[in-house]
CSV table of C-alpha atoms in Angstrom, one decimal:
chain,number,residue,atom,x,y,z
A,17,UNK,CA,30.2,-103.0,-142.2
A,18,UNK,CA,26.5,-103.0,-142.8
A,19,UNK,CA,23.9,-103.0,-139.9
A,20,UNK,CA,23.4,-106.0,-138.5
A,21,UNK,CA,27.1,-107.0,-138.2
A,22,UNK,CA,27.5,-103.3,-136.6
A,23,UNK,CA,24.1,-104.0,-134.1
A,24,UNK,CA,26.2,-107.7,-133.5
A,25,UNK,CA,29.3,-105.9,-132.7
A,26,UNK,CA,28.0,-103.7,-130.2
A,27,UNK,CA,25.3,-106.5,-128.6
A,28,UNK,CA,27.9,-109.0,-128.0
A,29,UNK,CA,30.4,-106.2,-126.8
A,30,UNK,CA,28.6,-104.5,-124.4
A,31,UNK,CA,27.2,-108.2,-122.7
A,32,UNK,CA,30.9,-108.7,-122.5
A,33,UNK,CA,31.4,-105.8,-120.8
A,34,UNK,CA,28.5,-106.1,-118.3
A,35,UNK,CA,29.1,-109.6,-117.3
A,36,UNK,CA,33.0,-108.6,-116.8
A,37,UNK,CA,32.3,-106.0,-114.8
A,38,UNK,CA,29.7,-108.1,-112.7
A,39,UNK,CA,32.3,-110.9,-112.1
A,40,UNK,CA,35.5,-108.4,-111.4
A,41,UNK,CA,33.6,-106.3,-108.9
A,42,UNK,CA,33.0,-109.7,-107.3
A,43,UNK,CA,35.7,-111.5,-107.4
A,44,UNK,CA,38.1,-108.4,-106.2
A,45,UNK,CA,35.7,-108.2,-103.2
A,46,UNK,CA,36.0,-112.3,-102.3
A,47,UNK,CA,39.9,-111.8,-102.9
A,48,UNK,CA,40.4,-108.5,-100.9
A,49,UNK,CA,37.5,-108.0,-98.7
A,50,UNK,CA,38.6,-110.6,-96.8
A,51,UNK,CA,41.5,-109.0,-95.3
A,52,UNK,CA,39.4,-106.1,-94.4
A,53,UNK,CA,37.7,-105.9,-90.9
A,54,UNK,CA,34.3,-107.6,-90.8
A,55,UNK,CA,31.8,-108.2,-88.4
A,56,UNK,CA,33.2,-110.6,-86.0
A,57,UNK,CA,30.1,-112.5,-86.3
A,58,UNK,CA,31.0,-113.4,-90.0
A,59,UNK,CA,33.4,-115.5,-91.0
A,60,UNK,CA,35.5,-115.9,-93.8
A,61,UNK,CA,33.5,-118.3,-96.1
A,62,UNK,CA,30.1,-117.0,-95.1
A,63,UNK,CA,31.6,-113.6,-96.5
A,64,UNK,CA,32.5,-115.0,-99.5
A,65,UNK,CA,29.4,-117.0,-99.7
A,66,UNK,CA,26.9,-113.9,-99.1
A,67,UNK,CA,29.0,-111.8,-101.5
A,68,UNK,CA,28.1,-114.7,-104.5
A,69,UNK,CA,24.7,-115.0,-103.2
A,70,UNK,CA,24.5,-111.2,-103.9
A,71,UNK,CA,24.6,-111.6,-107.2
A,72,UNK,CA,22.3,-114.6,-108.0
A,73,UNK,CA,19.4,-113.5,-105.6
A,74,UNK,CA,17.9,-110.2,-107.7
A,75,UNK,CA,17.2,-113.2,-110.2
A,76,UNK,CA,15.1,-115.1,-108.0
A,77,UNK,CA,13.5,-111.9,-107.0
A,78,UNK,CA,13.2,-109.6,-109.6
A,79,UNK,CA,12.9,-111.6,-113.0
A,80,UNK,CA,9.0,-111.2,-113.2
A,81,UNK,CA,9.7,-107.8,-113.4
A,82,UNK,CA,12.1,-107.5,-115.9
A,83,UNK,CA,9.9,-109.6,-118.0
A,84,UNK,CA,6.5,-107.3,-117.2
A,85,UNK,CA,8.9,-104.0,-118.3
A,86,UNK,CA,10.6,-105.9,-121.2
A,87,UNK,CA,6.6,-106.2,-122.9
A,88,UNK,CA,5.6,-102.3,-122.0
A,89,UNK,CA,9.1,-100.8,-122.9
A,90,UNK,CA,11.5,-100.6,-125.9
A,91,UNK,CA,14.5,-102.9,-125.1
A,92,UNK,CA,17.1,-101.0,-126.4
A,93,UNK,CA,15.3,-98.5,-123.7
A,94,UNK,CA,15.6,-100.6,-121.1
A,95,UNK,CA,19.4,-101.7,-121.9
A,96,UNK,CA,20.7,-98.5,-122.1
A,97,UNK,CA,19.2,-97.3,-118.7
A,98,UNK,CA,19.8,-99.9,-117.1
A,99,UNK,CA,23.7,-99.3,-118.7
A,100,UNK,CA,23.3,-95.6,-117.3
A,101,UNK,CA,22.7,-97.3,-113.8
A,102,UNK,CA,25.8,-99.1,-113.6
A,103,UNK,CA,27.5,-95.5,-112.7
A,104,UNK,CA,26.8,-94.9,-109.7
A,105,UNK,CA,27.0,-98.3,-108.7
A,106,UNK,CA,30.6,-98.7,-110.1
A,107,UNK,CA,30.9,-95.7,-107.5
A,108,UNK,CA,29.9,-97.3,-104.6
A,109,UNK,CA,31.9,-100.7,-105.5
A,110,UNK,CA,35.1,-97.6,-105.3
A,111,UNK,CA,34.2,-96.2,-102.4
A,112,UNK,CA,33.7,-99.7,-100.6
A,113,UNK,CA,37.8,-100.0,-101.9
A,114,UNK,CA,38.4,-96.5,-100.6
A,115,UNK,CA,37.3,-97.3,-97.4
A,116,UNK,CA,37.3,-101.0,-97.1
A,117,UNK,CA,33.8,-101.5,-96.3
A,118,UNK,CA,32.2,-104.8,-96.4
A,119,UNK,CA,28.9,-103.9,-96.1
A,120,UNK,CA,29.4,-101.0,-98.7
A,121,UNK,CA,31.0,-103.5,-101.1
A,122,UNK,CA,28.3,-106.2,-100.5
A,123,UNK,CA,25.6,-103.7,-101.4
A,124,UNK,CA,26.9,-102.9,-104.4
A,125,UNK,CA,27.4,-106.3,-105.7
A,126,UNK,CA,24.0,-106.7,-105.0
A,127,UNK,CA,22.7,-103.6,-106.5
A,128,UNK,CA,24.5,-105.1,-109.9
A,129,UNK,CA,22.7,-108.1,-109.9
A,130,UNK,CA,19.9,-106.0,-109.4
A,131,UNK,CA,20.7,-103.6,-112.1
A,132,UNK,CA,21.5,-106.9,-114.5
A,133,UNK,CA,18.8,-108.8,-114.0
A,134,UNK,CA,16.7,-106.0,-115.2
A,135,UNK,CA,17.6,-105.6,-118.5
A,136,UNK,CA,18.8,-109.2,-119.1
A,137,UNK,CA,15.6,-110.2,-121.1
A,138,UNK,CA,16.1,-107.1,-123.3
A,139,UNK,CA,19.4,-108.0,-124.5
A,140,UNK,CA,18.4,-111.8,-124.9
A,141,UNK,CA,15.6,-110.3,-126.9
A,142,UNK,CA,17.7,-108.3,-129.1
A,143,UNK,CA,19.3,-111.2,-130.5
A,144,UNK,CA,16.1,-112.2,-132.6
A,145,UNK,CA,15.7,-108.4,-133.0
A,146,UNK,CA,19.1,-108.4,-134.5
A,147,UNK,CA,19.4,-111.2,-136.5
A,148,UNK,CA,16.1,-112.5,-137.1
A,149,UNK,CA,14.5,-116.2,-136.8
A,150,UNK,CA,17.0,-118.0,-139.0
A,151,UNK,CA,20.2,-116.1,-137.3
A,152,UNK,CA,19.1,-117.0,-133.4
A,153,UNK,CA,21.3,-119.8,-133.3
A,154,UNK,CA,24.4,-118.0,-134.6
A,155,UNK,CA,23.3,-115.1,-132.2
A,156,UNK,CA,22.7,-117.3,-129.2
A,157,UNK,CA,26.2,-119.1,-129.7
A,158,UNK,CA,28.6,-115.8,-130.2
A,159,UNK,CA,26.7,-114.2,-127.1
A,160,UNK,CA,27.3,-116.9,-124.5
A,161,UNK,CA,30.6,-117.6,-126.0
A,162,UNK,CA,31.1,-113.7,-124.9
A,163,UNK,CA,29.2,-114.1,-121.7
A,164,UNK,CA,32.0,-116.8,-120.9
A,165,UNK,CA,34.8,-115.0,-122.0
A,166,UNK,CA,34.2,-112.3,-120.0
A,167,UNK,CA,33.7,-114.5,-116.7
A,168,UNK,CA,36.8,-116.3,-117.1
A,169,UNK,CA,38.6,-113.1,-117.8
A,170,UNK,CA,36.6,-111.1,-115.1
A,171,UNK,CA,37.6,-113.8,-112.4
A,172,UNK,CA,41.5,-114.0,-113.4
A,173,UNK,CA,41.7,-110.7,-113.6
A,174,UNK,CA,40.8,-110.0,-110.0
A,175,UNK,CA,42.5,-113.0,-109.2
A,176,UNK,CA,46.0,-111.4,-110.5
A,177,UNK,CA,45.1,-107.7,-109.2
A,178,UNK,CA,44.5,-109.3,-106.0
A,179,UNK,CA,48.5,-109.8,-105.5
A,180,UNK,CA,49.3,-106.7,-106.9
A,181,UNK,CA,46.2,-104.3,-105.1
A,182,UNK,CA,46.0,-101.0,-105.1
A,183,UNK,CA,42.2,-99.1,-104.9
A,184,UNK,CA,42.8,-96.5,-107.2
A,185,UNK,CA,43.6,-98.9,-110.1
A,186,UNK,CA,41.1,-101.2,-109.0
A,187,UNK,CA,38.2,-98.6,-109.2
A,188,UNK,CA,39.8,-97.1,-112.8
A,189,UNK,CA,39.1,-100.8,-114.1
A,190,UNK,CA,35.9,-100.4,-112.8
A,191,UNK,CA,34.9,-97.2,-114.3
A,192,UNK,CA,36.5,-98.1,-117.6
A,193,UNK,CA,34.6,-101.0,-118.1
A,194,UNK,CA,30.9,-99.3,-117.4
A,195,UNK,CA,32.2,-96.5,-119.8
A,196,UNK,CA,33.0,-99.2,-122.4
A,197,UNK,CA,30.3,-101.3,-122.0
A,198,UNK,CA,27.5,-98.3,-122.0
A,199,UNK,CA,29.0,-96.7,-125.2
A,200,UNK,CA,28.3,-100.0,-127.2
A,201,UNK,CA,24.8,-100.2,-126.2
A,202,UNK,CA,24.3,-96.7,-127.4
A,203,UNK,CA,26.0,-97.7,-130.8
A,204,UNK,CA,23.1,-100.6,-130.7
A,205,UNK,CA,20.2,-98.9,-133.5
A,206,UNK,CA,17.8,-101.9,-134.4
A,207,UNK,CA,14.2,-101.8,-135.3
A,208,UNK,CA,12.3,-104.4,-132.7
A,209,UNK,CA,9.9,-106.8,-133.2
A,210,UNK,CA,6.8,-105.4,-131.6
A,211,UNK,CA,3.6,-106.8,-131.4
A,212,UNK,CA,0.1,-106.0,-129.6
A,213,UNK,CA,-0.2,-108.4,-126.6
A,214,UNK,CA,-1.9,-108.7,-123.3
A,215,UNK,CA,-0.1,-108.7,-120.8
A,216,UNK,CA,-0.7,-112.1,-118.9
A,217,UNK,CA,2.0,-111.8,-116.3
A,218,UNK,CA,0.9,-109.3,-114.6
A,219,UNK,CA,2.2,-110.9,-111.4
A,220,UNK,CA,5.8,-109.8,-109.4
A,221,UNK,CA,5.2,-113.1,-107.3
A,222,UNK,CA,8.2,-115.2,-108.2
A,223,UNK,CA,5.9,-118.5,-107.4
A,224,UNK,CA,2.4,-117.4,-109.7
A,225,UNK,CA,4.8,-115.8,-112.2
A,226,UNK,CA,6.4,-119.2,-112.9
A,227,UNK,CA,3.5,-121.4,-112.5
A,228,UNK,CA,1.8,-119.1,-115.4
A,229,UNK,CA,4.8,-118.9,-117.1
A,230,UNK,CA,4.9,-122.7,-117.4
A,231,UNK,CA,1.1,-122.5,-118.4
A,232,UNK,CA,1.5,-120.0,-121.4
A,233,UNK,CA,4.8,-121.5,-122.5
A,234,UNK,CA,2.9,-125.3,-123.2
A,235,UNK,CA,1.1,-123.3,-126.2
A,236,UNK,CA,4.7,-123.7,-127.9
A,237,UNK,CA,6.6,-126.8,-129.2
A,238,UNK,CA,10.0,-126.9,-127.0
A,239,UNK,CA,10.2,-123.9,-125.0
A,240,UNK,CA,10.0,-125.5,-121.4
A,241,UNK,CA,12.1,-127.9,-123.2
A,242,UNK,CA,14.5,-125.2,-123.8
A,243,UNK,CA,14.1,-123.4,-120.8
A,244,UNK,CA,14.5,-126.9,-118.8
A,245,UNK,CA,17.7,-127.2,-120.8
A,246,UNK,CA,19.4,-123.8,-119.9
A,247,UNK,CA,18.6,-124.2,-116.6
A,248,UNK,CA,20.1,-127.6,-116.4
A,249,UNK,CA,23.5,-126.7,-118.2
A,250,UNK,CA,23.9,-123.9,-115.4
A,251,UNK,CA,23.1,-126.4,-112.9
A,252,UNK,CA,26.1,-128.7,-114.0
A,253,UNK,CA,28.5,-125.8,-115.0
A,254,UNK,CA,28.0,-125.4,-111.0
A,255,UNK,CA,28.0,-128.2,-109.9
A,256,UNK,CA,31.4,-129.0,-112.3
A,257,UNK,CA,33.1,-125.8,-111.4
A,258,UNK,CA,32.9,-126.3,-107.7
A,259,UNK,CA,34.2,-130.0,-108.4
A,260,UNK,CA,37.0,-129.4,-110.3
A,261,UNK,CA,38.7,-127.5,-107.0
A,262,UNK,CA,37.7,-130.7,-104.8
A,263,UNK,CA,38.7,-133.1,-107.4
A,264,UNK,CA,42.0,-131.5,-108.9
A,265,UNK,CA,43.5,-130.7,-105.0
A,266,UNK,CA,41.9,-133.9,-103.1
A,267,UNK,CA,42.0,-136.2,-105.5
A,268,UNK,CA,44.9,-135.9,-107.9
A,269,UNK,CA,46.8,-134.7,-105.3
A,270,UNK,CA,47.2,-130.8,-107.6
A,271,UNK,CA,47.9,-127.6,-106.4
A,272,UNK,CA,45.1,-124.6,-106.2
A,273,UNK,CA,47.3,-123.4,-109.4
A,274,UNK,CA,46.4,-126.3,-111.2
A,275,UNK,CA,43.2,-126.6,-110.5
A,276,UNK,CA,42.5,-123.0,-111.5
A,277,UNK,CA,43.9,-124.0,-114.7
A,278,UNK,CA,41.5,-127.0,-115.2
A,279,UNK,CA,39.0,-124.7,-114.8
A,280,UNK,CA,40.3,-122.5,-117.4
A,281,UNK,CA,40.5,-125.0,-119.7
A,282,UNK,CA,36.4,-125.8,-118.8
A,283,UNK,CA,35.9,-122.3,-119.7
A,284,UNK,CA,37.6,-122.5,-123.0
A,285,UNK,CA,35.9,-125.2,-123.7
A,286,UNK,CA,32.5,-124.1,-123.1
A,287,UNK,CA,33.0,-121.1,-125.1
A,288,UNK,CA,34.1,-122.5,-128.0
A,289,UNK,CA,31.2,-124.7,-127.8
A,290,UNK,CA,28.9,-122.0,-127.9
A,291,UNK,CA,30.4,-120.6,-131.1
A,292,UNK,CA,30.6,-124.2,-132.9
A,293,UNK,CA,26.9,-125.0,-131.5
A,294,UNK,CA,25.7,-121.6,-132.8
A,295,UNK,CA,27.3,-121.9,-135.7
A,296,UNK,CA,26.4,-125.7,-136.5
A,297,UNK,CA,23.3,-125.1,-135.7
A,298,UNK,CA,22.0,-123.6,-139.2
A,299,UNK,CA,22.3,-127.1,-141.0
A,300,UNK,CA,21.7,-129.3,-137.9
A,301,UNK,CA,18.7,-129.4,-135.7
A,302,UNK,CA,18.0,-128.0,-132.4
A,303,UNK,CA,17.1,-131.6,-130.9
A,304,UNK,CA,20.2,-133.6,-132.8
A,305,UNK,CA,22.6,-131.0,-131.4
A,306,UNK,CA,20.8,-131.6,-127.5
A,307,UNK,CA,20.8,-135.7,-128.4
A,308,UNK,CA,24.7,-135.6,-129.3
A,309,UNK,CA,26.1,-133.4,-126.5
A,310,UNK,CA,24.5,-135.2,-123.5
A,311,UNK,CA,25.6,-138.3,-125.1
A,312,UNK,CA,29.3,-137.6,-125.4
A,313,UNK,CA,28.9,-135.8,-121.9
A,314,UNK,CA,27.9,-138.7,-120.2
A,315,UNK,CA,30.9,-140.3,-122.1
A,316,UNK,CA,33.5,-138.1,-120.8
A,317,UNK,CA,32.0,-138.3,-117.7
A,318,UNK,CA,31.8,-142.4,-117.5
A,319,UNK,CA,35.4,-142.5,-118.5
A,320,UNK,CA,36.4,-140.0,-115.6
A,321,UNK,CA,34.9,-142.2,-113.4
A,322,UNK,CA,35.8,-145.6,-114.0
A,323,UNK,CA,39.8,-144.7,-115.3
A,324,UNK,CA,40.1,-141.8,-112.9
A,325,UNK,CA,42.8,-141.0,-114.9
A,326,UNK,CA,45.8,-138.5,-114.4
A,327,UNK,CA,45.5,-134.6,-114.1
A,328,UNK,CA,46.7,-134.4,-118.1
A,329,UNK,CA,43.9,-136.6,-119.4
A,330,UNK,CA,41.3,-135.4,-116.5
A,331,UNK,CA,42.1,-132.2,-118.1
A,332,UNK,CA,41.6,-133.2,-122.1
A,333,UNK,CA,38.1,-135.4,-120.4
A,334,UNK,CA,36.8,-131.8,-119.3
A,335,UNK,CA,37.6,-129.6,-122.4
A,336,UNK,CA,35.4,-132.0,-124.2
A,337,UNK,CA,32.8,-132.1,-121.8
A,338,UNK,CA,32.9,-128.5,-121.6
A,339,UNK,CA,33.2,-127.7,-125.5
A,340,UNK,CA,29.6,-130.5,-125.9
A,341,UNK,CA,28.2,-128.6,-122.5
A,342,UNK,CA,28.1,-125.7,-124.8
A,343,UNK,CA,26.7,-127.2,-128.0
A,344,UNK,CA,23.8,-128.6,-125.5
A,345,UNK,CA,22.9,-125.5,-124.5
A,346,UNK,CA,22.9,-123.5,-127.5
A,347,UNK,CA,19.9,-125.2,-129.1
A,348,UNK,CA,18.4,-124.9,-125.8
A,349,UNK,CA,18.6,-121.1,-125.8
A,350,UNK,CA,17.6,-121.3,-129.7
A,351,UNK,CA,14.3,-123.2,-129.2
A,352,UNK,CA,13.0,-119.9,-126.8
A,353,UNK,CA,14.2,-117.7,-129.0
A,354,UNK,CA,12.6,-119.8,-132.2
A,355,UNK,CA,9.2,-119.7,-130.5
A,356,UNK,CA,6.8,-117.3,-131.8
A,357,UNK,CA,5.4,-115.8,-128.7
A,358,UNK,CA,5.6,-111.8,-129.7
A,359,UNK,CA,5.6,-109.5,-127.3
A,360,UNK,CA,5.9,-112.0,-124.4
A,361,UNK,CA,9.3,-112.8,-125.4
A,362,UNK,CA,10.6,-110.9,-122.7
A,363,UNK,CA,8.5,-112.6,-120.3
A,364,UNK,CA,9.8,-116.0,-121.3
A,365,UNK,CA,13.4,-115.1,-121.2
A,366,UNK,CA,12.9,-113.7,-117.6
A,367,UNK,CA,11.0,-117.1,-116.4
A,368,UNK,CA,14.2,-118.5,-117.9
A,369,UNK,CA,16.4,-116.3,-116.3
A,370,UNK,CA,14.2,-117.0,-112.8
A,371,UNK,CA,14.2,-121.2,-113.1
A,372,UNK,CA,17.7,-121.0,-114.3
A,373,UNK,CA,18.7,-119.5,-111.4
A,374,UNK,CA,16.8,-122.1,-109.3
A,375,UNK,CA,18.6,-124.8,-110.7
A,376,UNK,CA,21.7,-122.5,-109.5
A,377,UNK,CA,20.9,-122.7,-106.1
A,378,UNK,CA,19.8,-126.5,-106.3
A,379,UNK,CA,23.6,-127.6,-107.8
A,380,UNK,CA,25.1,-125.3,-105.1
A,381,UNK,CA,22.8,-127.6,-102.4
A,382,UNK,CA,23.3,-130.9,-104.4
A,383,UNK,CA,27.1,-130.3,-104.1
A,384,UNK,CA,26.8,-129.7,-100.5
A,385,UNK,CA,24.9,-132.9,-100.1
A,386,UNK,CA,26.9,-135.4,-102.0
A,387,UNK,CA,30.1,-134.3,-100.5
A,388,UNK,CA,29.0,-134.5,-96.9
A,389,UNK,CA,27.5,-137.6,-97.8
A,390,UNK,CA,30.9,-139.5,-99.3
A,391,UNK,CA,33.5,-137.4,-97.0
A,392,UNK,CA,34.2,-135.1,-99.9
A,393,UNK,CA,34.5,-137.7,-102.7
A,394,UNK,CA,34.7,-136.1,-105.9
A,395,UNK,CA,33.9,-138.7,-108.1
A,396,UNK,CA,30.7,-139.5,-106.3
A,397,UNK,CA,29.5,-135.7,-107.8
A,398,UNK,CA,30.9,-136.8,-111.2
A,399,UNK,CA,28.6,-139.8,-111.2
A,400,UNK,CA,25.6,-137.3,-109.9
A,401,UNK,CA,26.3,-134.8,-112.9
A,402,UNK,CA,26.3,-137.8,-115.5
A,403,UNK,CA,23.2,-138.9,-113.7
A,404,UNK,CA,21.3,-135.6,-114.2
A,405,UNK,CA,23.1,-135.7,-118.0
A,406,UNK,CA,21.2,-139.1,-118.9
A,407,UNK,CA,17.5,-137.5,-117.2
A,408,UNK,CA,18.3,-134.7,-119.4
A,409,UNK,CA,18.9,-136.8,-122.4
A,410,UNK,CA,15.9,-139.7,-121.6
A,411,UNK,CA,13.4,-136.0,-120.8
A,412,UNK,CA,14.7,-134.8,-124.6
A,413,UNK,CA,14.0,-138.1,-125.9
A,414,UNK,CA,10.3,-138.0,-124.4
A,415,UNK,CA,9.5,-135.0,-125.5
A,416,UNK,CA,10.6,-135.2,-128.8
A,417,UNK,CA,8.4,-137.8,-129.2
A,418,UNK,CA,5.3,-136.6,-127.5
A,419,UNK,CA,6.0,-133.9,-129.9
A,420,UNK,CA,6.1,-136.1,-133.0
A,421,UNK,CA,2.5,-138.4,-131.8
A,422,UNK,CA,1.5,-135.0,-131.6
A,423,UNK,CA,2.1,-133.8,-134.8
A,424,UNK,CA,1.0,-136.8,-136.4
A,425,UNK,CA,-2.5,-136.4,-134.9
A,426,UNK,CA,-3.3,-133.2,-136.3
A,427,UNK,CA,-2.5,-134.2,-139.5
């Protein structure tokens, strides 16, 4: 195996192993935690819903400073501390078990968003590092394929231990995967593309760091395109996985069973997406790829609508909604990595990291909205996510051609 595959190996392994141990450790708390004793002034959803919000807020927070320490340190540096750090948090997540403490168990979900949004940007970074300009794509599709993998195995995981719970085997999983996933970021030995830059974000505000962000990241055909696109596809993954429950149980009349399966399926689908779109995405441009998955999304999503059809085709209508979510955002991810911005690579992956994260929160209050507006209609959010597909797809078009009167000027 020469180096590159070996560096590949060990990147896309140890992401899988830090993103399942970030979803495992949360998922076993919303499963279990709830049956422990809790402030009385906190109830059941509001536990679950501060436990998720533990993991999504150290990116609104703490992403201009990942990017500021991804430009002044090594990234392999940074991942493998960061890696080292997940030790003694893995030990508080046991001794929350040990002791069923909520507050214990909250903090350390917390203190692992913390931990991963600090070297996020270094392993995104790697991937160019790795592979180079011409392999980004390829890179960009087996890592997020990974990073789904180990979500959807992460959250059935918990899910299964839940009904069969004991700490001490609950903490061994734990432990096992922080071993696992630090010893593949030590095998990681890759020489890093490292260029003099000033450093322009000097800023920790979250609100200045992405307004300069934006600024710098103009100088460079797509990249708010691309960072615009990311952000978007997490903001419908949301506001589709939260759907599928209300849709599946409400509305075709399915058990919670069933509608954990759908959402499976979704999962699959993106994945495999990822890996086509990466792979695809040699011989076919960045913008084609964007043009045809938005299409076909608003497609499946049209169809669902108007037929509402049975559970069985629902189901086949989201695997390929899911499988074109993924090519869409693969040569999203690719055109930020494409962009020649040195040093401040870091930087811009962090600002995508931070608006990504944004858009989070704005599905989880879109979904909120629509529901309480129709009495908990489900198609009414399906017909708000194929909405926000065709502004995506009409924003691509505009851009593209800005891009090409642009181009056509300077020469």
């Amino acid at each position: 195996m020469n180096n590159r595959r070996r560096n590949w190996l060990y990147l896309f392994t140890a992401n899988f192993f830090g993103i399942l141990n970030d979803n495992f450790i949360k998922h076993c708390l919303v499963f279990v935690a709830v049956l422990w004793s809790a402030p009385s002034w906190l109830s059941q959803s509001q536990l679950i819903s501060a436990i998720s919000a533990a993991l999504v807020i150290p990116y609104l927070l703490f992403s201009p400073l990942s990017g500021k320490i991804t430009v002044l340190y090594s990234k392999q540096t940074i991942f493998r501390v960061c890696k080292l750090a997940e030790f003694p948090i893995v030990a508080l997540a046991i001794v929350s078990f040990l002791t069923e403490s909520v507050l214990c168990g909250w903090l350390s979900v917390l203190l692992m968003g913390i931990q991963s949004c600090m070297y996020s940007p270094s392993k995104y970074g790697l991937i160019r590092d790795i592979g180079g300009k011409s392999r980004v794509n390829f890179g960009s599709g087996v890592f997020e394929t990974m990073a789904f993998l180990a979500i959807l195995v992460g959250t059935s995981l918990a899910a299964y231990l839940s009904d069969h719970y004991h700490p001490y085997l609950v903490g061994g999983l734990f432990f096992l995967f922080a071993v696992l996933g630090c010893l593949c970021c030590f095998g990681i030995h890759v020489k890093e593309e490292r260029t003099v830059a000033e450093d322009d974000f000097s800023t920790i505000n979250p609100i200045k760091f992405i307004v300069d962000s934006y600024r710098y990241a103009r100088q460079f055909k797509g990249l708010n395109a691309g960072v615009f696109g990311v952000s978007v596809f997490w903001l419908m993954g949301g506001l589709l996985q939260m759907n599928l429950v209300l849709h599946c149980t409400h509305t075709l009349a399915q058990s919670n069973t069933t509608a954990g399966i759908v959402m499976a399926i979704a999962a699959t689908g993106i994945a495999l997406g990822c890996t086509i779109g990466g792979k695809i995405g040699s011989f076919v441009s960045d913008r084609t790829l964007v043009f045809v998955g938005l299409s076909v999304m608003i497609l499946c999503l049209a169809i669902i609508v108007l037929v509402n059809p049975n559970v069985y085709i629902c189901a086949g209508l989201v695997f390929v909604l899911a499988f074109m979510g993924g090519c869409f955002e693969i040569p999203c991810l690719a055109m930020i990595q494409k962009a020649d911005t040195g040093q401040k690579n870091g930087q811009m992956l962090a600002y995508m990291n931070l608006i990504t994260f944004v858009f989070v929160l704005l599905g989880s209050f879109i979904f909120s909205l629509v529901t309480s507006l129709t009495n908990e209609n489900s198609l009414a959010v399906f017909i708000v996510i194929a909405f926000i597909c065709l502004l995506t797809l009409l924003y691509f078009v505009g851009t593209t051609c800005r891009e090409r009167v642009g181009d056509n000027c300077s020469n």
